[in-house]
């Protein structure tokens, strides 16, 4: 039964080994399931979120994985619209990673809101001025696009392929993938941007507020840029991880190099703009609010070092690594560069979410601390478990890596 | 078609897809969204006819005018009344949250009960009123038959002179027991000051409305002192942007309380040295000749040296103050710089209508008698007595006296017995019964002299500042009867509970709200029908009296409790004056001629009906002028040296050991305990947003507590950062505050406004009874107060306890 | 609304009155300032001086009812909160709120609170008996906030219409906290009506608003004659704060 589902010409581990491999991820899912049930039944008092930390671990996680999942739309864009053929070898992986990130994020959001059953009110009673409405619309639509991008791959499973109408449907979908890639790109640009806008528009929170262009604050554009800079890096990392775990070469090096180069260049551009933005914020918005730059860091554990770390250590350095051909050709440096790039972006999302809320705006307000509960960790980690599981299943049963057979000839 | 696995899957998948094109998923989505908007466990308050009822709040001796908003028979909100002279429309937090005391069933007794669980556990069983009264009257009758009526004791927390209080005293007389005890309150100190210096055994009246300089010795003006509605309202008026006559307020207190902070000046004298500061100020006033010569010469006694009939030489107040209380000396005692004392004295004396006031914190507890006398002597020095903005000497409300209680031989004999713990003498010549001594006697061990203790309108197990002595005493009493409407700490110790109505279910009087300077009688009405099988304690006493052997019936000729209130109010009618309607434009505290004549009432009945409707009877100051001219001391003058006290002591064969006994003076409070063991002082403080009286705290008030006052179940001690540093303590550290009487565990709150070397704990936390809203939240400072006895009054010294801090 | 901090004694009656008026749920533990429900919150501030010059004061903080583009209204994805341009009141529709809490993140005053729990009204206590039918109790998972006692406006209007009036008199509609304040520190009225006392009060040199620099345009003003209190009303760069030196009376 199991072997019949495995794509032809590739080698997979035994069902037993695979079963044991999934166990930790299933455990994470179980943990997440229990946490989710508690949160849904008893309410959000199960978390350590509060009136001060209205957004917390989940939102950081959400933003981070959505940014990292940007590899999907951006690789799609490069592959189908720009026509970088070498990326066809990695596009499936990118799509799956994207799908995992986005579906995981949406599921988390479903638990994060206080009235999940009424979540659809966002669409029904939409307030078009709200960045969050924009985010919701785009993410929901884009999740649909990702699903459409994912479906042809599913349909390539040897057993499903046997059903003729489904096979034909899959092939047709393949044919028009460019349209979806374009749609996805458009949607993604918007929601990545809106996520940035989410913070940038909070004009009463000087730590997050940014001036901008038309209705979009600068964070709108910076978030897009940072997402497309980090997304490909994350795709590389995930694929490299898959390679390490399967002990196979799955993707030709060229695809990695292309992605790394693009990632590096975009990161370079992003960092330059981010520095400009930060300077503008320090010398514009901050004094206008009656604050000196260091006032933000008077209390609590979040110091200016976070900013140094984000821009300097995890911004400039990975950009240099990824832009240096000799460095990115070395496996170690490539992975280091990508890892640092992704860390930088997670740090950025963390800062915007947690530090923004942690810093008191009223002079007499106090600094509050926040530590997530096990329920919050459970749900966050469940997304990781879910990711590993879905990716493993996809890898096992679907021809995710078109070049796998070529790179790993089965030795009889 | 065969239903094999394949077809089954097809069917399911097909069905699932098919359903999506039907309206069903949308309908369900919509329906469950609507369900979330109407969750059955979210209460829907019942609609009904809106109404409001004007009444008077009787939850504290301040007596604010209230208006209760009702929906049908439900009271839904308490609001302030604008047609009542005490509070200009606002209320205090307790009054505002009081419906939570009415409607929280978990903190109330729903009917008469007897104890079935162990004492203190609060496990009771319902019984009938008949059975309850039978048990109680049976026990009293047995004791009387054994000619031991003195084994009955009563603790009374009702306001002084209230009908409820008089009735309890009458009951005790009829039974024949001298063991009637009052819970100490500031009223006691006030009355004693009034009696010794002015000769009137009545409340002290402060004309704050017309004062232009208020020198407050530790009064928690903004913490609930006096009638809180009046003082807070005044505070607002004083700070009106248009008000050009804002008085200067100076607060003497060791901690930056709300009053100290909001006052114009804060004088941080070491706790317990206020008397010295007052005399230091007196020193400057006398030395600089700033005192009111006319008043001193004509209307005071004991200022100058004099020779008594026995040719004994007396130094006089002037001599005492000039020799003992120079600013330099006072600086050493109080820590207040001498220059500050001088400037304070000068600005006080030069003000047009300066008034010095006393009464610590809210005034729920007594103060120090000598200290209060020291403060009041400042008023005499500047001659501001019976003048606008000063202290007024008022008669008691002209309420009719109850007829003499007829006594049977058993009662007569019983009343002659020595009260439990009595020790009248130089240390407390005017107090026959002191609750602290009563407790000491009971908890001394051996068979309890009291077999039956009744507790009315009080929760002494929580409120007595005695290091737990009251609780030990309760344990020693074989049978305790509680009349409390609430499941409080004292009621938890009771064997029988005869629950009173909650204030909103009955008629209740406010007889001369604390500190108010014009005669005022307030009457709170039942705004809702009684919710449970409770009974007005007054009615219960009447019913009990009818079940007592022989003695009782003729002593209680009234049918209902209201009849007695109406009977006493006849006195108001006979006084031939008074108004029952208040107009904000014509305040009774104005010294201008009062335009409106006293209302004419057809009969006392007519007047009573009108009082019941409006909730008040009052007389404007203008109608009082004649009454406030004379001092009723033996000398007929204001006495710096109390001749009444001297005579009293001589009667007791305890002639004063020195002149000081009869004069205001400073003596260090509380016996100096081992200062190396207890180097710090614990000073408890009051908060207006926390109930520290016998009543429970409405849960809404918990919302008003600051994060540095309560964290989960731990309350905080305010400590100066330097003190904390010396003990290696940081904010939020757990620490044990230890005194001779015991220890409590609290968290540390670093506060710059705390005097170094002092540990401040708030009153009102640390309940062990009631429900989850109050129980085990924080600690009660009373538990560690090592109560010494205040000289002369014998009342507990609670304001300063030597303690040690131990880091946990 | 104008709150005179010189008059405010920090007694907390406003908080209690607000909770009683608006059926705000009380839980056994109310000691967590991050999670307790209160529409009006009292902040204690100190002047930071050493003993015995220390002084405390209080900031009662209702919803500021920001004008123009309110930080919270524009961010709500589900249009569950709106600013009424006629009354200036920022409303909250509990039954539409999905509980995303974006509004709370956007509000710098912490004026919005979230129902982390179901309302606490245990049957055994019978404390639902004091609930007012004028304000619906909230379900868990939604944001609630001060509405300037909007139902009182409705009540006053209904009364006025019944008496065939279209305009409300000054003082006919006031919030529960205004009414309850024993020191009358709160004045309520129409800022746009020059005859109303509030319109006059805000002309005082002592008048200020919280975080004015952020451009939220609060409709709640504070008055304080103390420089250190006014200075706590906003963030100031060194030298930016201007103490009031000359006061014109009147």
CSV table of C-alpha atoms in Angstrom, one decimal, chain B residues 55-59 102 108 485-486 500-508 524-527 695:
chain,number,residue,atom,x,y,z
B,55,UNK,CA,-32.4,58.0,51.0
B,56,UNK,CA,-29.4,58.4,53.3
B,57,UNK,CA,-26.4,56.1,53.4
B,58,UNK,CA,-25.8,54.6,56.8
B,59,UNK,CA,-22.7,52.6,55.9
B,102,UNK,CA,-26.8,44.0,49.4
B,108,UNK,CA,-24.8,37.5,53.8
B,485,UNK,CA,-26.0,40.7,58.4
B,486,UNK,CA,-22.7,39.6,57.0
B,500,UNK,CA,-29.9,42.1,60.8
B,501,UNK,CA,-31.1,43.6,57.5
B,502,UNK,CA,-28.6,45.1,55.3
B,503,UNK,CA,-28.7,48.9,55.5
B,504,UNK,CA,-30.8,49.2,52.3
B,505,UNK,CA,-33.5,47.0,53.7
B,506,UNK,CA,-34.3,49.0,56.9
B,507,UNK,CA,-34.7,52.4,58.5
B,508,UNK,CA,-31.4,53.6,59.9
B,524,UNK,CA,-32.1,56.1,55.7
B,525,UNK,CA,-35.0,54.3,54.4
B,526,UNK,CA,-35.5,50.8,53.2
B,527,UNK,CA,-35.1,51.1,49.5
B,695,UNK,CA,-18.5,46.1,56.8
